[in-house]
């Protein structure tokens, strides 16, 4: 099915997968590719000093956004690496203390897979379930803690639904029990307020490309006081990043991440208000124009930039093809290569069909009101057309209870 409005430019509604680099960020990065190209660990000449200074300024910007101190920031290649370093680094350092880690079934694969890997090495991993709204139960978390628990790893915001987890409460519980708390805050930093002190966070992963910075750059916050967290390195080499992550620093990438963080900090209120307005417009517009939708994002505890909705009696792939001028995700971008329905939604109790027909709309600083209106109009048109081909939808519209129908051929 082709779009009726093929002249319209493509509209990007997939910011949670990745965001464009802010021009201000790009401008800051460019000199570090050619003019100021030094190696930040070259201690004996100007080129090295210049690069090192830029890296340290970036470290301060990253720290400021999450209320940390610059020395607590370790640069990595992105949140996948940060998560791996957090989980494996804690295990490497604290395995004498215990062998138990608590995480959740709805984490991103970049936590689930390292956790499963540690499981194959003999570590005991608890995957907490989620309720019908995709949220964890704090009482269940408390019950899961044993004297052998060395780490709790729970994300701050879910990448598919945008749901905000009770990070401060988790941090408080972890502190009371003397257990380290890691949070994958890839979808949270720059979107909602994150304060590692107030929230009792010991380790935090973030990624530049989700916040208008470059791809392939990220950071891990590692607490230095109360308690001082130590990690056993995963990648060994020249002893960069206080020995926790060896490898020549990606100076332009780090400069980009720093500038992206500085912008998110200075523009926080403005971005939050504008993006909240876009979300309200999209949700109100779709609610008005399209019936039989299930909103999978939590009604209140959700970031402003993500809206996840299932459209009943519609096949997800046909929907995606129908709205081919609009870039969205069905489930997580990282797993959408497979046709498996989203595990995040299924774990929250959604059936295969609704999980399959889910769309994650995500938007950002550069999304316009026109983009949102075009999305609403396109969804209205395509959903209507697909439903006209759905006998189930017709039956439901006529008031038939589908559960009473016997489908078998006699
Ligand atoms: C919650 C979450 N964690 C981790 C990642 C991986 O981040 P990166 O692409 O920086 O490795 C993503 C990206 O999709 C994510 O959404």
CSV table of C-alpha atoms and ligand atoms in Angstrom, one decimal:
chain,number,residue,atom,x,y,z
A,1,UNK,CA,0.0,0.0,0.0
A,2,UNK,CA,1.6,3.3,-1.1
A,3,UNK,CA,1.1,6.5,0.9
A,4,UNK,CA,-1.5,8.8,-0.6
A,5,UNK,CA,0.9,11.7,0.1
A,6,UNK,CA,4.1,10.5,-1.6
A,7,UNK,CA,5.2,14.1,-2.0
A,8,UNK,CA,5.6,14.6,1.7
A,9,UNK,CA,9.1,14.3,3.1
A,10,UNK,CA,9.9,11.3,5.2
A,11,UNK,CA,9.1,11.9,8.9
A,12,UNK,CA,11.4,10.6,11.6
A,13,UNK,CA,9.6,9.3,14.7
A,14,UNK,CA,12.3,6.9,15.9
A,15,UNK,CA,14.4,9.0,18.2
A,16,UNK,CA,14.6,6.3,20.8
A,17,UNK,CA,16.5,4.2,18.3
A,18,UNK,CA,18.9,7.0,17.5
A,19,UNK,CA,18.8,10.8,17.2
A,20,UNK,CA,20.3,13.1,14.7
A,21,UNK,CA,23.4,14.9,15.9
A,22,UNK,CA,22.6,18.4,17.0
A,23,UNK,CA,24.5,20.9,14.7
A,24,UNK,CA,26.0,22.6,17.8
A,25,UNK,CA,27.4,19.2,18.8
A,26,UNK,CA,28.8,18.5,15.3
A,27,UNK,CA,30.5,21.9,15.1
A,28,UNK,CA,32.3,21.2,18.4
A,29,UNK,CA,33.4,17.8,17.2
A,30,UNK,CA,34.9,18.7,13.8
A,31,UNK,CA,38.2,20.3,14.8
A,32,UNK,CA,39.1,17.2,16.8
A,33,UNK,CA,39.2,15.1,13.6
A,34,UNK,CA,41.8,17.2,11.8
A,35,UNK,CA,43.1,20.3,13.5
A,36,UNK,CA,43.2,19.2,17.1
A,37,UNK,CA,43.6,15.5,16.3
A,38,UNK,CA,46.0,14.6,19.1
A,39,UNK,CA,46.0,11.6,21.3
A,40,UNK,CA,44.6,12.5,24.7
A,41,UNK,CA,47.3,10.4,26.4
A,42,UNK,CA,50.2,12.1,24.6
A,43,UNK,CA,51.6,13.9,27.6
A,44,UNK,CA,54.6,15.5,26.0
A,45,UNK,CA,53.2,17.9,23.3
A,46,UNK,CA,50.6,20.5,22.6
A,47,UNK,CA,48.5,18.2,20.4
A,48,UNK,CA,48.1,15.7,23.3
A,49,UNK,CA,47.4,18.5,25.9
A,50,UNK,CA,44.7,20.0,23.7
A,51,UNK,CA,42.9,16.7,23.2
A,52,UNK,CA,43.2,15.9,26.9
A,53,UNK,CA,41.8,19.2,27.9
A,54,UNK,CA,38.8,18.6,25.6
A,55,UNK,CA,38.2,15.2,27.1
A,56,UNK,CA,38.3,16.6,30.6
A,57,UNK,CA,35.9,19.4,29.7
A,58,UNK,CA,33.5,16.8,28.2
A,59,UNK,CA,33.9,14.7,31.4
A,60,UNK,CA,32.7,17.6,33.4
A,61,UNK,CA,29.7,18.2,31.1
A,62,UNK,CA,28.6,14.5,31.4
A,63,UNK,CA,29.0,14.6,35.1
A,64,UNK,CA,27.0,17.8,35.6
A,65,UNK,CA,24.0,16.3,33.8
A,66,UNK,CA,23.7,13.5,36.3
A,67,UNK,CA,25.0,15.4,39.3
A,68,UNK,CA,28.2,13.4,39.5
A,69,UNK,CA,31.8,14.5,39.7
A,70,UNK,CA,34.0,14.4,36.6
A,71,UNK,CA,36.3,11.7,38.0
A,72,UNK,CA,33.4,9.3,38.2
A,73,UNK,CA,32.9,9.2,34.4
A,74,UNK,CA,34.5,6.5,32.3
A,75,UNK,CA,34.2,6.9,28.6
A,76,UNK,CA,33.1,3.8,26.6
A,77,UNK,CA,31.8,3.0,23.1
A,78,UNK,CA,28.2,3.2,24.1
A,79,UNK,CA,25.6,1.9,26.5
A,80,UNK,CA,26.1,-1.7,25.4
A,81,UNK,CA,29.7,-1.6,26.5
A,82,UNK,CA,28.9,0.4,29.7
A,83,UNK,CA,26.4,-2.3,30.7
A,84,UNK,CA,28.8,-5.1,30.0
A,85,UNK,CA,31.5,-3.3,32.0
A,86,UNK,CA,29.2,-2.6,34.9
A,87,UNK,CA,28.0,-6.2,35.2
A,88,UNK,CA,31.2,-8.0,34.5
A,89,UNK,CA,33.3,-5.4,36.2
A,90,UNK,CA,31.4,-5.8,39.5
A,91,UNK,CA,31.5,-9.6,39.2
A,92,UNK,CA,35.3,-9.5,38.6
A,93,UNK,CA,35.8,-7.4,41.6
A,94,UNK,CA,33.3,-8.6,44.1
A,95,UNK,CA,32.9,-12.4,43.4
A,96,UNK,CA,34.4,-13.2,46.8
A,97,UNK,CA,31.5,-11.4,48.4
A,98,UNK,CA,28.7,-13.1,46.5
A,99,UNK,CA,27.5,-14.6,43.3
A,100,UNK,CA,24.0,-13.3,43.0
A,101,UNK,CA,22.7,-10.5,40.6
A,102,UNK,CA,19.2,-9.2,40.4
A,103,UNK,CA,17.8,-7.7,37.1
A,104,UNK,CA,14.5,-7.8,35.3
A,105,UNK,CA,12.9,-9.6,32.3
A,106,UNK,CA,12.2,-6.3,30.6
A,107,UNK,CA,15.8,-5.0,30.4
A,108,UNK,CA,17.4,-4.2,27.1
A,109,UNK,CA,19.3,-7.0,25.5
A,110,UNK,CA,22.5,-5.1,26.5
A,111,UNK,CA,21.8,-6.1,30.1
A,112,UNK,CA,19.9,-9.4,29.5
A,113,UNK,CA,22.7,-10.9,27.4
A,114,UNK,CA,25.6,-10.1,29.7
A,115,UNK,CA,23.5,-11.3,32.7
A,116,UNK,CA,22.7,-14.6,30.8
A,117,UNK,CA,26.4,-14.9,30.0
A,118,UNK,CA,27.3,-14.6,33.7
A,119,UNK,CA,24.6,-17.2,34.3
A,120,UNK,CA,26.6,-19.6,32.1
A,121,UNK,CA,29.7,-19.0,34.2
A,122,UNK,CA,27.8,-20.1,37.3
A,123,UNK,CA,26.5,-16.9,38.7
A,124,UNK,CA,23.0,-16.9,40.1
A,125,UNK,CA,20.8,-14.4,38.2
A,126,UNK,CA,17.3,-13.4,39.2
A,127,UNK,CA,15.1,-11.9,36.5
A,128,UNK,CA,12.3,-10.0,38.2
A,129,UNK,CA,8.9,-10.2,36.4
A,130,UNK,CA,6.9,-7.1,35.5
A,131,UNK,CA,3.2,-6.4,36.1
A,132,UNK,CA,0.5,-5.6,33.6
A,133,UNK,CA,1.9,-2.1,33.1
A,134,UNK,CA,5.5,-3.3,32.7
A,135,UNK,CA,6.5,-2.1,36.1
A,136,UNK,CA,8.5,-4.0,38.7
A,137,UNK,CA,7.3,-4.6,42.3
A,138,UNK,CA,9.6,-3.2,45.0
A,139,UNK,CA,8.4,-5.8,47.5
A,140,UNK,CA,9.4,-8.6,45.0
A,141,UNK,CA,12.8,-6.9,44.6
A,142,UNK,CA,13.3,-6.8,48.4
A,143,UNK,CA,12.3,-10.5,48.6
A,144,UNK,CA,14.8,-11.5,45.9
A,145,UNK,CA,17.8,-10.0,47.9
A,146,UNK,CA,20.0,-12.7,49.6
A,147,UNK,CA,23.2,-12.4,51.5
A,148,UNK,CA,25.0,-13.3,48.3
A,149,UNK,CA,23.5,-10.5,46.2
A,150,UNK,CA,26.3,-8.2,44.9
A,151,UNK,CA,24.4,-6.2,42.3
A,152,UNK,CA,21.0,-4.9,41.4
A,153,UNK,CA,20.8,-3.8,37.7
A,154,UNK,CA,17.5,-2.2,36.8
A,155,UNK,CA,16.9,0.3,33.9
A,156,UNK,CA,15.8,3.8,34.6
A,157,UNK,CA,13.5,4.0,31.5
A,158,UNK,CA,12.3,1.2,29.3
A,159,UNK,CA,13.3,1.6,25.7
A,160,UNK,CA,10.1,0.2,24.2
A,161,UNK,CA,7.4,1.7,26.4
A,162,UNK,CA,9.2,4.7,27.8
A,163,UNK,CA,8.1,3.6,31.3
A,164,UNK,CA,10.0,5.3,34.1
A,165,UNK,CA,11.1,2.8,36.8
A,166,UNK,CA,11.2,3.8,40.5
A,167,UNK,CA,14.9,4.4,40.4
A,168,UNK,CA,15.2,6.4,43.6
A,169,UNK,CA,13.2,3.8,45.6
A,170,UNK,CA,15.4,1.0,44.2
A,171,UNK,CA,18.5,3.0,45.1
A,172,UNK,CA,17.3,3.5,48.6
A,173,UNK,CA,16.6,-0.2,49.1
A,174,UNK,CA,20.0,-1.1,47.6
A,175,UNK,CA,21.7,1.3,50.0
A,176,UNK,CA,19.9,-0.1,53.0
A,177,UNK,CA,21.0,-3.5,52.1
A,178,UNK,CA,24.6,-2.5,51.2
A,179,UNK,CA,24.2,-3.8,47.6
A,180,UNK,CA,25.6,-2.0,44.5
A,181,UNK,CA,23.0,-0.5,42.2
A,182,UNK,CA,23.5,-0.2,38.4
A,183,UNK,CA,21.0,1.5,36.2
A,184,UNK,CA,20.9,1.4,32.4
A,185,UNK,CA,19.8,5.1,31.9
A,186,UNK,CA,20.3,5.2,28.2
A,187,UNK,CA,16.7,6.3,27.6
A,188,UNK,CA,16.5,8.5,30.7
A,189,UNK,CA,19.5,10.8,30.6
A,190,UNK,CA,18.5,14.2,29.2
A,191,UNK,CA,14.8,13.2,29.1
A,192,UNK,CA,14.0,13.2,32.8
A,193,UNK,CA,16.0,14.4,35.8
A,194,UNK,CA,18.7,12.0,36.9
A,195,UNK,CA,20.6,12.6,40.0
A,196,UNK,CA,23.0,9.8,41.0
A,197,UNK,CA,23.2,11.1,44.6
A,198,UNK,CA,19.5,11.6,45.2
A,199,UNK,CA,18.7,8.3,43.5
A,200,UNK,CA,21.3,6.2,45.3
A,201,UNK,CA,22.9,5.1,42.0
A,202,UNK,CA,26.4,3.5,42.1
A,203,UNK,CA,26.8,2.7,38.4
A,204,UNK,CA,25.0,4.3,35.4
A,205,UNK,CA,25.2,3.7,31.7
A,206,UNK,CA,24.4,6.3,29.1
A,207,UNK,CA,24.8,6.7,25.3
A,208,UNK,CA,25.5,9.7,23.2
A,209,UNK,CA,23.4,8.8,20.1
A,210,UNK,CA,20.2,8.8,22.1
A,211,UNK,CA,20.7,12.4,23.1
A,212,UNK,CA,21.8,14.2,19.9
A,213,UNK,CA,25.4,13.1,20.1
A,214,UNK,CA,27.4,10.8,17.9
A,215,UNK,CA,27.0,7.0,17.6
A,216,UNK,CA,29.7,4.8,19.2
A,217,UNK,CA,30.2,6.9,22.2
A,218,UNK,CA,28.9,6.5,25.8
A,219,UNK,CA,29.9,6.6,29.4
A,220,UNK,CA,29.7,4.6,32.6
A,221,UNK,CA,29.3,6.5,35.9
A,222,UNK,CA,31.2,4.8,38.6
A,223,UNK,CA,30.7,6.1,42.2
A,224,UNK,CA,33.8,7.1,44.1
A,225,UNK,CA,32.4,7.9,47.5
A,226,UNK,CA,29.8,6.2,49.8
A,227,UNK,CA,30.7,3.6,48.6
A,228,UNK,CA,33.8,3.7,46.4
A,229,UNK,CA,32.9,1.3,43.7
A,230,UNK,CA,35.7,-0.7,42.1
A,231,UNK,CA,35.5,-2.6,38.8
A,232,UNK,CA,37.7,-5.4,37.5
A,233,UNK,CA,38.4,-4.3,33.9
A,234,UNK,CA,37.0,-6.3,31.0
A,235,UNK,CA,39.2,-4.8,28.4
A,236,UNK,CA,42.9,-4.7,29.3
A,237,UNK,CA,45.6,-2.5,27.6
A,238,UNK,CA,47.2,0.8,28.2
A,239,UNK,CA,45.4,1.5,31.5
A,240,UNK,CA,43.2,4.4,30.1
A,241,UNK,CA,40.2,5.6,32.1
A,242,UNK,CA,41.8,4.7,35.5
A,243,UNK,CA,42.5,1.2,34.3
A,244,UNK,CA,38.8,0.4,33.9
A,245,UNK,CA,38.6,0.7,30.1
A,246,UNK,CA,41.8,0.6,28.1
A,247,UNK,CA,42.0,1.9,24.6
A,248,UNK,CA,42.8,5.2,22.8
A,249,UNK,CA,40.1,7.6,23.6
A,250,UNK,CA,37.7,8.6,20.8
A,251,UNK,CA,38.3,12.3,21.3
A,252,UNK,CA,35.8,13.7,18.7
A,253,UNK,CA,33.2,11.3,20.0
A,254,UNK,CA,33.8,12.3,23.6
A,255,UNK,CA,33.7,16.0,22.7
A,256,UNK,CA,30.4,15.3,21.0
A,257,UNK,CA,29.0,13.4,24.0
A,258,UNK,CA,30.1,16.2,26.3
A,259,UNK,CA,28.5,18.9,24.2
A,260,UNK,CA,25.3,16.8,23.9
A,261,UNK,CA,25.2,16.6,27.7
A,262,UNK,CA,25.8,20.3,28.1
A,263,UNK,CA,23.0,21.1,25.7
A,264,UNK,CA,20.6,18.6,27.4
A,265,UNK,CA,21.4,20.3,30.7
A,266,UNK,CA,21.0,23.9,29.5
A,267,UNK,CA,17.9,23.1,27.4
A,268,UNK,CA,16.3,20.6,29.8
A,269,UNK,CA,13.2,22.6,30.6
A,270,UNK,CA,12.6,23.8,27.0
A,271,UNK,CA,13.1,20.3,25.5
A,272,UNK,CA,10.9,18.7,28.1
A,273,UNK,CA,8.1,21.1,27.6
A,274,UNK,CA,8.2,21.1,23.8
A,275,UNK,CA,8.5,17.3,23.6
A,276,UNK,CA,5.6,16.8,26.1
A,277,UNK,CA,3.5,19.0,23.9
A,278,UNK,CA,4.3,16.9,20.9
A,279,UNK,CA,3.4,13.7,22.8
A,280,UNK,CA,0.1,15.2,24.0
A,281,UNK,CA,-0.8,16.2,20.4
A,282,UNK,CA,0.0,12.8,19.1
A,283,UNK,CA,-1.9,10.9,21.7
A,284,UNK,CA,-4.9,13.3,21.6
A,285,UNK,CA,-4.9,13.1,17.8
A,286,UNK,CA,-4.7,9.3,17.6
A,287,UNK,CA,-7.3,8.9,20.3
A,288,UNK,CA,-9.7,11.1,18.4
A,289,UNK,CA,-9.1,9.6,14.9
A,290,UNK,CA,-8.4,5.9,15.6
A,291,UNK,CA,-10.5,3.5,17.6
A,292,UNK,CA,-9.6,0.3,19.3
A,293,UNK,CA,-6.0,1.2,20.3
A,294,UNK,CA,-4.2,0.0,23.4
A,295,UNK,CA,-1.7,2.4,24.9
A,296,UNK,CA,1.2,0.3,26.2
A,297,UNK,CA,3.1,3.2,27.8
A,298,UNK,CA,2.3,3.9,31.4
A,299,UNK,CA,-0.4,6.6,31.7
A,300,UNK,CA,1.7,8.8,34.0
A,301,UNK,CA,5.1,7.3,34.6
A,302,UNK,CA,6.5,7.7,31.0
A,303,UNK,CA,9.1,9.8,29.4
A,304,UNK,CA,7.7,12.6,27.2
A,305,UNK,CA,9.5,11.4,24.0
A,306,UNK,CA,8.0,7.8,23.7
A,307,UNK,CA,4.5,6.6,23.0
A,308,UNK,CA,3.9,2.9,22.5
A,309,UNK,CA,0.5,1.9,21.1
A,310,UNK,CA,-1.0,-1.3,19.8
A,311,UNK,CA,-3.7,-1.2,17.1
A,312,UNK,CA,-6.2,-4.0,17.5
A,313,UNK,CA,-7.2,-6.1,14.5
A,314,UNK,CA,-4.2,-4.9,12.4
A,315,UNK,CA,-1.1,-6.8,11.5
A,316,UNK,CA,2.0,-4.8,12.6
A,317,UNK,CA,4.1,-5.4,9.4
A,318,UNK,CA,1.2,-4.2,7.1
A,319,UNK,CA,0.8,-1.1,9.3
A,320,UNK,CA,4.5,-0.3,9.1
A,321,UNK,CA,4.4,-0.8,5.3
A,322,UNK,CA,1.4,1.4,5.0
A,323,UNK,CA,3.0,4.3,6.8
A,324,UNK,CA,6.2,3.9,4.9
A,325,UNK,CA,7.0,7.7,5.0
A,326,UNK,CA,7.1,7.6,8.8
A,327,UNK,CA,10.0,6.0,10.5
A,328,UNK,CA,8.8,4.2,13.6
A,329,UNK,CA,9.8,1.0,15.5
A,330,UNK,CA,7.7,-2.0,16.1
A,331,UNK,CA,9.3,-3.1,19.4
A,332,UNK,CA,12.9,-2.3,20.0
A,333,UNK,CA,15.0,-1.2,17.0
A,334,UNK,CA,17.8,-3.5,18.1
A,335,UNK,CA,15.5,-6.6,17.9
A,336,UNK,CA,13.1,-5.6,15.1
A,337,UNK,CA,15.2,-7.6,12.6
A,338,UNK,CA,13.4,-10.6,14.1
A,339,UNK,CA,9.7,-11.2,13.7
A,340,UNK,CA,9.3,-12.3,17.3
A,341,UNK,CA,6.7,-10.1,19.0
A,342,UNK,CA,8.2,-7.7,21.6
A,343,UNK,CA,9.2,-9.6,24.8
A,344,UNK,CA,8.7,-6.3,26.7
A,345,UNK,CA,5.0,-6.2,25.9
A,346,UNK,CA,4.5,-9.9,26.2
A,347,UNK,CA,6.1,-9.9,29.6
A,348,UNK,CA,3.5,-7.2,30.6
A,349,UNK,CA,0.7,-9.6,29.6
A,350,UNK,CA,0.0,-8.5,26.1
A,351,UNK,CA,-1.1,-11.3,23.7
A,352,UNK,CA,1.0,-12.1,20.6
A,353,UNK,CA,-1.4,-10.2,18.3
A,354,UNK,CA,-1.4,-7.0,20.2
A,355,UNK,CA,2.4,-7.2,20.8
A,356,UNK,CA,2.8,-7.7,17.0
A,357,UNK,CA,0.6,-4.7,16.2
A,358,UNK,CA,2.5,-2.3,18.5
A,359,UNK,CA,4.2,0.8,17.2
A,360,UNK,CA,6.7,2.9,19.2
A,361,UNK,CA,6.5,6.5,18.2
A,362,UNK,CA,9.5,8.5,19.6
A,363,UNK,CA,10.4,12.1,18.9
A,364,UNK,CA,12.7,14.8,19.9
A,365,UNK,CA,14.1,18.3,19.7
A,366,UNK,CA,13.8,18.5,15.9
A,367,UNK,CA,10.4,17.0,15.5
A,368,UNK,CA,7.9,19.6,14.2
A,369,UNK,CA,4.2,20.0,14.8
A,370,UNK,CA,3.7,19.2,11.1
A,371,UNK,CA,5.5,15.9,11.6
A,372,UNK,CA,3.1,15.0,14.3
A,373,UNK,CA,0.1,16.0,12.3
A,374,UNK,CA,1.3,14.0,9.3
A,375,UNK,CA,1.7,11.0,11.5
A,376,UNK,CA,-1.8,11.3,12.9
A,377,UNK,CA,-3.3,11.8,9.4
A,378,UNK,CA,-1.3,8.8,8.0
A,379,UNK,CA,-2.2,6.6,10.9
A,380,UNK,CA,-5.9,7.4,10.5
A,381,UNK,CA,-5.8,6.6,6.8
A,382,UNK,CA,-3.8,3.4,7.0
A,383,UNK,CA,-5.6,2.0,10.0
A,384,UNK,CA,-8.9,2.6,8.4
A,385,UNK,CA,-7.8,1.0,5.1
A,386,UNK,CA,-6.4,-2.1,6.9
A,387,UNK,CA,-9.4,-2.5,9.1
A,388,UNK,CA,-11.7,-2.5,6.0
A,389,UNK,CA,-9.9,-5.7,5.1
A,390,UNK,CA,-10.2,-7.2,8.6
A,391,UNK,CA,-13.3,-9.5,9.1
A,392,UNK,CA,-12.5,-9.6,12.8
A,393,UNK,CA,-12.8,-5.8,13.1
A,394,UNK,CA,-16.2,-5.9,11.3
A,395,UNK,CA,-17.5,-8.6,13.6
A,396,UNK,CA,-16.4,-6.7,16.7
A,397,UNK,CA,-18.0,-3.5,15.3
A,398,UNK,CA,-21.2,-5.4,14.9
A,399,UNK,CA,-21.0,-6.3,18.6
A,400,UNK,CA,-20.0,-10.0,18.2
A,401,UNK,CA,-18.0,-11.3,21.1
A,402,UNK,CA,-15.1,-13.1,19.3
A,403,UNK,CA,-14.5,-15.4,22.2
A,404,UNK,CA,-17.9,-17.0,21.6
A,405,UNK,CA,-17.1,-18.0,18.0
A,406,UNK,CA,-16.1,-21.5,17.1
A,407,UNK,CA,-13.6,-21.1,14.3
A,408,UNK,CA,-13.0,-24.7,13.3
A,409,UNK,CA,-14.3,-25.9,9.9
A,410,UNK,CA,-16.8,-28.7,10.1
B,1,LIG,C1,17.9,0.9,27.2
B,1,LIG,C2,19.0,0.7,26.3
B,1,LIG,N1,20.2,0.2,26.7
B,1,LIG,C3,21.2,0.0,25.9
B,1,LIG,C4,21.2,0.4,24.6
B,1,LIG,C5,22.4,0.2,23.7
B,1,LIG,O1,23.0,1.4,23.5
B,1,LIG,P1,24.2,1.6,22.5
B,1,LIG,O2,23.6,1.7,21.1
B,1,LIG,O3,24.9,2.9,22.9
B,1,LIG,O4,25.2,0.4,22.6
B,1,LIG,C6,20.0,0.9,24.0
B,1,LIG,C7,19.9,1.2,22.6
B,1,LIG,O5,18.9,0.9,21.9
B,1,LIG,C8,18.9,1.1,24.9
B,1,LIG,O6,17.7,1.7,24.5
